[in-house]
Amino acid sequence: MKAKLAIAPIAWTNDDLPELGGDTPLETCLAESRAAGFIGVENGGKFPRDAPSLRAKLGAFGLSLVGGWYSGTVLDAPDDLVAEREQAAAQLALFRELGASCLVYGETTGTLQNRRNAPLAGRRVLAEDAFPAYGRRLTRFAEYCAEQGVPLVFHHHMATAVETERDINLLMAHTGEAVGLLFDAGHLRFAGGDMFRVLTKHGRRIRHVHVKDVREPVIAGLDRTRQSFLDAVLAGAFTVPGDGSIDFGPVIQRLADFGYEGWFVVEAEQDPAKAPPARYAKIGHDALADALRRAGYSIQETR
């Protein structure tokens, strides 16, 4: 089985908290990503939005565009999805041109993930009977993305309407095969879910993996009725593999058992002043590479 290692640039800069690493040049992010051993990156707010510029920028550092976040609003969208398709068109075209493997769909209707004054406990919770209609719309949108040459993977995410293990189960039950699952160990652990139950139940739908670690003492100490997702980030809830509370060895082995191949993306929203990105990128890369090799993966070293 083959694995490719990428990193999300939020280790250096955070689009939801621009004050974290906002002055770090994109060139620094890319150079340090490559120096740490990664061959790909997900996109971010500092990336060029036209294909020739982005191709040149990434090519200068020997990096591929893996994919990246898309702020979806299908949840409350009209059934015709005209506005959603128009909103996604430019990003899909860019990703197709650059050969990205997927569009990382996050449901941002009513999201609290980017609101510093919105407590975690106040996030939107969907009733079970809301999922069938949502799932039908999301499936149609995913089919549209596939027609444009960029498969959709759904990112369960803290402070959004699809956060918990229960939410993931309902979403997968009411969506078609066009909707892939992005498995994010850190977000699932933060939400109180069982990683191995989710892997067992939905392994065949997993088409992209974020390898994010957490600091359990920080999470356990949060007051979710008062503190927001961004408060948790600033408190150090997330980190890279090899520096947190998750043992990724069994997680990677379970993914190998299901035959998952492709990108593994190190991601960790942290304050770069407290967690120097180059150092933590290397920690994450080496811990992940070790877990992959022990699970029987061969790692692609060049793009």
GROMACS .gro file of C-alpha atoms in nm:
model
  303
    1MET     CA    1   0.000   0.000   0.000
    2LYS     CA    2   0.117   0.350  -0.082
    3ALA     CA    3   0.099   0.663   0.129
    4LYS     CA    4   0.170   1.026   0.045
    5LEU     CA    5   0.239   1.279   0.319
    6ALA     CA    6   0.104   1.633   0.312
    7ILE     CA    7   0.055   1.914   0.559
    8ALA     CA    8  -0.211   2.180   0.600
    9PRO     CA    9  -0.065   2.534   0.619
   10ILE     CA   10  -0.263   2.617   0.933
   11ALA     CA   11   0.048   2.507   1.122
   12TRP     CA   12   0.190   2.844   1.013
   13THR     CA   13  -0.118   3.056   0.965
   14ASN     CA   14  -0.485   3.031   1.058
   15ASP     CA   15  -0.754   3.168   0.828
   16ASP     CA   16  -1.004   3.187   1.116
   17LEU     CA   17  -0.754   3.365   1.342
   18PRO     CA   18  -0.542   3.579   1.107
   19GLU     CA   19  -0.344   3.717   1.399
   20LEU     CA   20  -0.182   3.373   1.433
   21GLY     CA   21   0.097   3.370   1.180
   22GLY     CA   22  -0.062   3.635   0.965
   23ASP     CA   23   0.278   3.788   0.889
   24THR     CA   24   0.439   3.458   0.783
   25PRO     CA   25   0.507   3.461   0.408
   26LEU     CA   26   0.361   3.179   0.202
   27GLU     CA   27   0.712   3.100   0.079
   28THR     CA   28   0.818   3.025   0.437
   29CYS     CA   29   0.524   2.789   0.485
   30LEU     CA   30   0.605   2.600   0.166
   31ALA     CA   31   0.981   2.587   0.217
   32GLU     CA   32   0.948   2.454   0.570
   33SER     CA   33   0.683   2.202   0.461
   34ARG     CA   34   0.921   2.057   0.203
   35ALA     CA   35   1.217   2.065   0.441
   36ALA     CA   36   1.017   1.862   0.693
   37GLY     CA   37   0.967   1.591   0.431
   38PHE     CA   38   0.617   1.657   0.297
   39ILE     CA   39   0.543   1.632  -0.075
   40GLY     CA   40   0.202   1.799  -0.072
   41VAL     CA   41   0.001   2.074   0.094
   42GLU     CA   42  -0.363   2.166   0.128
   43ASN     CA   43  -0.456   2.517   0.022
   44GLY     CA   44  -0.502   2.815   0.248
   45GLY     CA   45  -0.591   3.181   0.246
   46LYS     CA   46  -0.245   3.295   0.134
   47PHE     CA   47  -0.237   3.074  -0.175
   48PRO     CA   48  -0.277   3.225  -0.525
   49ARG     CA   49  -0.623   3.164  -0.669
   50ASP     CA   50  -0.524   3.129  -1.034
   51ALA     CA   51  -0.381   2.805  -1.168
   52PRO     CA   52  -0.060   2.933  -1.336
   53SER     CA   53   0.051   3.128  -1.027
   54LEU     CA   54  -0.032   2.847  -0.786
   55ARG     CA   55   0.135   2.584  -1.003
   56ALA     CA   56   0.451   2.792  -1.022
   57LYS     CA   57   0.452   2.866  -0.651
   58LEU     CA   58   0.412   2.502  -0.548
   59GLY     CA   59   0.646   2.377  -0.819
   60ALA     CA   60   0.925   2.599  -0.690
   61PHE     CA   61   0.922   2.394  -0.370
   62GLY     CA   62   0.850   2.052  -0.522
   63LEU     CA   63   0.501   2.033  -0.370
   64SER     CA   64   0.165   1.910  -0.498
   65LEU     CA   65  -0.174   2.058  -0.420
   66VAL     CA   66  -0.361   1.788  -0.229
   67GLY     CA   67  -0.695   1.968  -0.205
   68GLY     CA   68  -0.833   2.190   0.062
   69TRP     CA   69  -1.118   2.334   0.258
   70TYR     CA   70  -1.443   2.447   0.101
   71SER     CA   71  -1.697   2.638   0.311
   72GLY     CA   72  -2.019   2.464   0.213
   73THR     CA   73  -2.371   2.587   0.278
   74VAL     CA   74  -2.580   2.299   0.147
   75LEU     CA   75  -2.759   2.248   0.481
   76ASP     CA   76  -3.012   2.527   0.432
   77ALA     CA   77  -2.971   2.565   0.057
   78PRO     CA   78  -3.261   2.542  -0.189
   79ASP     CA   79  -3.296   2.202  -0.350
   80ASP     CA   80  -3.181   2.332  -0.689
   81LEU     CA   81  -2.830   2.406  -0.546
   82VAL     CA   82  -2.772   2.668  -0.815
   83ALA     CA   83  -2.606   2.915  -0.578
   84GLU     CA   84  -2.388   2.642  -0.423
   85ARG     CA   85  -2.262   2.530  -0.762
   86GLU     CA   86  -2.182   2.889  -0.856
   87GLN     CA   87  -2.001   2.941  -0.526
   88ALA     CA   88  -1.787   2.630  -0.575
   89ALA     CA   89  -1.715   2.665  -0.946
   90ALA     CA   90  -1.390   2.863  -0.930
   91GLN     CA   91  -1.240   2.646  -0.656
   92LEU     CA   92  -1.333   2.327  -0.838
   93ALA     CA   93  -1.178   2.458  -1.158
   94LEU     CA   94  -0.856   2.551  -0.975
   95PHE     CA   95  -0.835   2.214  -0.801
   96ARG     CA   96  -0.903   2.026  -1.125
   97GLU     CA   97  -0.634   2.221  -1.306
   98LEU     CA   98  -0.380   2.150  -1.031
   99GLY     CA   99  -0.471   1.782  -1.003
  100ALA     CA  100  -0.597   1.803  -0.643
  101SER     CA  101  -0.736   1.478  -0.509
  102CYS     CA  102  -1.044   1.619  -0.337
  103LEU     CA  103  -1.254   1.909  -0.219
  104VAL     CA  104  -1.267   1.913   0.161
  105TYR     CA  105  -1.628   2.003   0.234
  106GLY     CA  106  -1.702   2.160   0.572
  107GLU     CA  107  -2.062   2.250   0.653
  108THR     CA  108  -2.046   2.616   0.753
  109THR     CA  109  -2.418   2.695   0.773
  110GLY     CA  110  -2.451   2.832   1.125
  111THR     CA  111  -2.094   2.735   1.212
  112LEU     CA  112  -1.932   2.862   1.530
  113GLN     CA  113  -1.580   2.753   1.439
  114ASN     CA  114  -1.474   3.106   1.343
  115ARG     CA  115  -1.655   3.296   1.620
  116ARG     CA  116  -1.441   3.372   1.923
  117ASN     CA  117  -1.744   3.472   2.137
  118ALA     CA  118  -1.957   3.162   2.060
  119PRO     CA  119  -1.928   2.879   2.316
  120LEU     CA  120  -1.877   2.524   2.195
  121ALA     CA  121  -2.198   2.412   2.364
  122GLY     CA  122  -2.402   2.648   2.148
  123ARG     CA  123  -2.327   2.479   1.817
  124ARG     CA  124  -2.616   2.385   1.589
  125VAL     CA  125  -2.743   2.031   1.652
  126LEU     CA  126  -2.944   1.866   1.377
  127ALA     CA  127  -3.248   1.654   1.460
  128GLU     CA  128  -3.237   1.304   1.316
  129ASP     CA  129  -3.521   1.381   1.076
  130ALA     CA  130  -3.319   1.667   0.922
  131PHE     CA  131  -3.057   1.432   0.779
  132PRO     CA  132  -3.251   1.267   0.492
  133ALA     CA  133  -3.316   1.592   0.304
  134TYR     CA  134  -2.969   1.727   0.386
  135GLY     CA  135  -2.813   1.401   0.270
  136ARG     CA  136  -2.999   1.411  -0.062
  137ARG     CA  137  -2.884   1.767  -0.133
  138LEU     CA  138  -2.528   1.692  -0.027
  139THR     CA  139  -2.519   1.383  -0.247
  140ARG     CA  140  -2.633   1.583  -0.547
  141PHE     CA  141  -2.369   1.846  -0.479
  142ALA     CA  142  -2.102   1.577  -0.441
  143GLU     CA  143  -2.210   1.427  -0.773
  144TYR     CA  144  -2.171   1.770  -0.931
  145CYS     CA  145  -1.819   1.801  -0.785
  146ALA     CA  146  -1.728   1.458  -0.923
  147GLU     CA  147  -1.856   1.565  -1.266
  148GLN     CA  148  -1.615   1.860  -1.242
  149GLY     CA  149  -1.330   1.617  -1.177
  150VAL     CA  150  -1.286   1.681  -0.803
  151PRO     CA  151  -1.437   1.428  -0.558
  152LEU     CA  152  -1.595   1.563  -0.240
  153VAL     CA  153  -1.491   1.444   0.105
  154PHE     CA  154  -1.688   1.554   0.409
  155HIS     CA  155  -1.496   1.697   0.705
  156HIS     CA  156  -1.668   1.643   1.041
  157HIS     CA  157  -1.553   1.942   1.244
  158MET     CA  158  -1.588   2.084   1.593
  159ALA     CA  159  -1.840   2.368   1.635
  160THR     CA  160  -2.032   2.276   1.319
  161ALA     CA  161  -2.361   2.096   1.259
  162VAL     CA  162  -2.176   1.770   1.187
  163GLU     CA  163  -1.939   1.725   1.477
  164THR     CA  164  -2.004   1.404   1.672
  165GLU     CA  165  -1.994   1.032   1.604
  166ARG     CA  166  -2.375   1.034   1.600
  167ASP     CA  167  -2.372   1.310   1.337
  168ILE     CA  168  -2.123   1.118   1.121
  169ASN     CA  169  -2.331   0.801   1.139
  170LEU     CA  170  -2.648   0.984   1.034
  171LEU     CA  171  -2.472   1.171   0.756
  172MET     CA  172  -2.321   0.854   0.611
  173ALA     CA  173  -2.655   0.673   0.639
  174HIS     CA  174  -2.833   0.940   0.434
  175THR     CA  175  -2.574   1.019   0.166
  176GLY     CA  176  -2.474   0.830  -0.146
  177GLU     CA  177  -2.135   0.698  -0.251
  178ALA     CA  178  -2.039   1.030  -0.408
  179VAL     CA  179  -1.994   1.170  -0.055
  180GLY     CA  180  -1.662   1.047   0.077
  181LEU     CA  181  -1.563   1.078   0.441
  182LEU     CA  182  -1.261   1.269   0.562
  183PHE     CA  183  -1.145   1.097   0.880
  184ASP     CA  184  -0.997   1.340   1.133
  185ALA     CA  185  -0.883   1.169   1.452
  186GLY     CA  186  -0.830   1.495   1.640
  187HIS     CA  187  -1.173   1.642   1.575
  188LEU     CA  188  -1.341   1.310   1.652
  189ARG     CA  189  -1.154   1.271   1.980
  190PHE     CA  190  -1.234   1.631   2.075
  191ALA     CA  191  -1.603   1.560   2.006
  192GLY     CA  192  -1.598   1.255   2.234
  193GLY     CA  193  -1.633   1.000   1.956
  194ASP     CA  194  -1.483   0.652   1.938
  195MET     CA  195  -1.225   0.653   1.659
  196PHE     CA  196  -1.228   0.278   1.609
  197ARG     CA  197  -1.606   0.249   1.592
  198VAL     CA  198  -1.609   0.513   1.320
  199LEU     CA  199  -1.324   0.343   1.135
  200THR     CA  200  -1.499   0.007   1.153
  201LYS     CA  201  -1.839   0.140   1.052
  202HIS     CA  202  -1.732   0.375   0.774
  203GLY     CA  203  -1.390   0.254   0.663
  204ARG     CA  204  -1.493   0.196   0.304
  205ARG     CA  205  -1.620   0.556   0.274
  206ILE     CA  206  -1.294   0.713   0.400
  207ARG     CA  207  -1.118   0.882   0.109
  208HIS     CA  208  -0.899   1.139   0.284
  209VAL     CA  209  -0.725   1.145   0.622
  210HIS     CA  210  -0.625   1.431   0.851
  211VAL     CA  211  -0.374   1.321   1.110
  212LYS     CA  212  -0.434   1.569   1.389
  213ASP     CA  213  -0.347   1.508   1.754
  214VAL     CA  214  -0.500   1.656   2.068
  215ARG     CA  215  -0.384   1.746   2.416
  216GLU     CA  216  -0.635   1.569   2.638
  217PRO     CA  217  -0.565   1.776   2.951
  218VAL     CA  218  -0.648   2.095   2.760
  219ILE     CA  219  -0.971   1.950   2.621
  220ALA     CA  220  -1.075   1.812   2.959
  221GLY     CA  221  -1.022   2.154   3.117
  222LEU     CA  222  -1.243   2.347   2.875
  223ASP     CA  223  -1.567   2.504   2.990
  224ARG     CA  224  -1.776   2.436   2.679
  225THR     CA  225  -2.059   2.655   2.802
  226ARG     CA  226  -1.824   2.952   2.803
  227GLN     CA  227  -1.526   2.882   2.576
  228SER     CA  228  -1.531   2.876   2.198
  229PHE     CA  229  -1.356   2.657   1.944
  230LEU     CA  230  -1.105   2.936   1.883
  231ASP     CA  231  -1.047   2.964   2.260
  232ALA     CA  232  -0.965   2.593   2.255
  233VAL     CA  233  -0.720   2.643   1.969
  234LEU     CA  234  -0.545   2.924   2.155
  235ALA     CA  235  -0.533   2.711   2.470
  236GLY     CA  236  -0.345   2.441   2.278
  237ALA     CA  237  -0.615   2.178   2.226
  238PHE     CA  238  -0.452   2.057   1.902
  239THR     CA  239  -0.102   1.949   1.811
  240VAL     CA  240   0.078   1.724   1.564
  241PRO     CA  241   0.122   1.346   1.585
  242GLY     CA  242   0.400   1.256   1.825
  243ASP     CA  243   0.324   1.546   2.059
  244GLY     CA  244  -0.025   1.472   2.187
  245SER     CA  245  -0.251   1.213   2.345
  246ILE     CA  246  -0.349   0.992   2.048
  247ASP     CA  247  -0.159   0.672   1.973
  248PHE     CA  248  -0.167   0.682   1.594
  249GLY     CA  249  -0.015   0.338   1.549
  250PRO     CA  250  -0.344   0.147   1.590
  251VAL     CA  251  -0.534   0.414   1.394
  252ILE     CA  252  -0.302   0.384   1.093
  253GLN     CA  253  -0.308   0.005   1.120
  254ARG     CA  254  -0.688   0.004   1.106
  255LEU     CA  255  -0.679   0.224   0.795
  256ALA     CA  256  -0.429  -0.016   0.640
  257ASP     CA  257  -0.658  -0.307   0.723
  258PHE     CA  258  -0.932  -0.138   0.520
  259GLY     CA  259  -0.691  -0.085   0.232
  260TYR     CA  260  -0.681   0.294   0.250
  261GLU     CA  261  -0.420   0.444   0.018
  262GLY     CA  262  -0.345   0.803  -0.066
  263TRP     CA  263  -0.285   1.123   0.125
  264PHE     CA  264  -0.228   1.153   0.498
  265VAL     CA  265  -0.237   1.521   0.598
  266VAL     CA  266  -0.075   1.649   0.916
  267GLU     CA  267  -0.283   1.934   1.055
  268ALA     CA  268  -0.275   2.120   1.383
  269GLU     CA  269  -0.418   2.463   1.461
  270GLN     CA  270  -0.160   2.608   1.698
  271ASP     CA  271  -0.010   2.942   1.789
  272PRO     CA  272   0.314   2.951   1.586
  273ALA     CA  273   0.473   3.169   1.854
  274LYS     CA  274   0.430   2.884   2.105
  275ALA     CA  275   0.474   2.591   1.866
  276PRO     CA  276   0.740   2.679   1.605
  277PRO     CA  277   0.594   2.545   1.280
  278ALA     CA  278   0.913   2.406   1.126
  279ARG     CA  279   0.991   2.208   1.439
  280TYR     CA  280   0.639   2.075   1.483
  281ALA     CA  281   0.605   1.993   1.114
  282LYS     CA  282   0.911   1.770   1.145
  283ILE     CA  283   0.778   1.607   1.463
  284GLY     CA  284   0.447   1.535   1.291
  285HIS     CA  285   0.607   1.406   0.972
  286ASP     CA  286   0.843   1.169   1.149
  287ALA     CA  287   0.580   1.031   1.388
  288LEU     CA  288   0.337   0.975   1.102
  289ALA     CA  289   0.600   0.818   0.876
  290ASP     CA  290   0.699   0.577   1.152
  291ALA     CA  291   0.336   0.472   1.210
  292LEU     CA  292   0.281   0.425   0.836
  293ARG     CA  293   0.586   0.207   0.790
  294ARG     CA  294   0.495  -0.008   1.088
  295ALA     CA  295   0.152  -0.061   0.931
  296GLY     CA  296   0.308  -0.179   0.606
  297TYR     CA  297   0.281   0.135   0.394
  298SER     CA  298   0.541   0.243   0.144
  299ILE     CA  299   0.583   0.620   0.147
  300GLN     CA  300   0.615   0.822  -0.171
  301GLU     CA  301   0.914   1.052  -0.125
  302THR     CA  302   0.873   1.282  -0.426
  303ARG     CA  303   0.566   1.425  -0.590
   0.00000   0.00000   0.00000
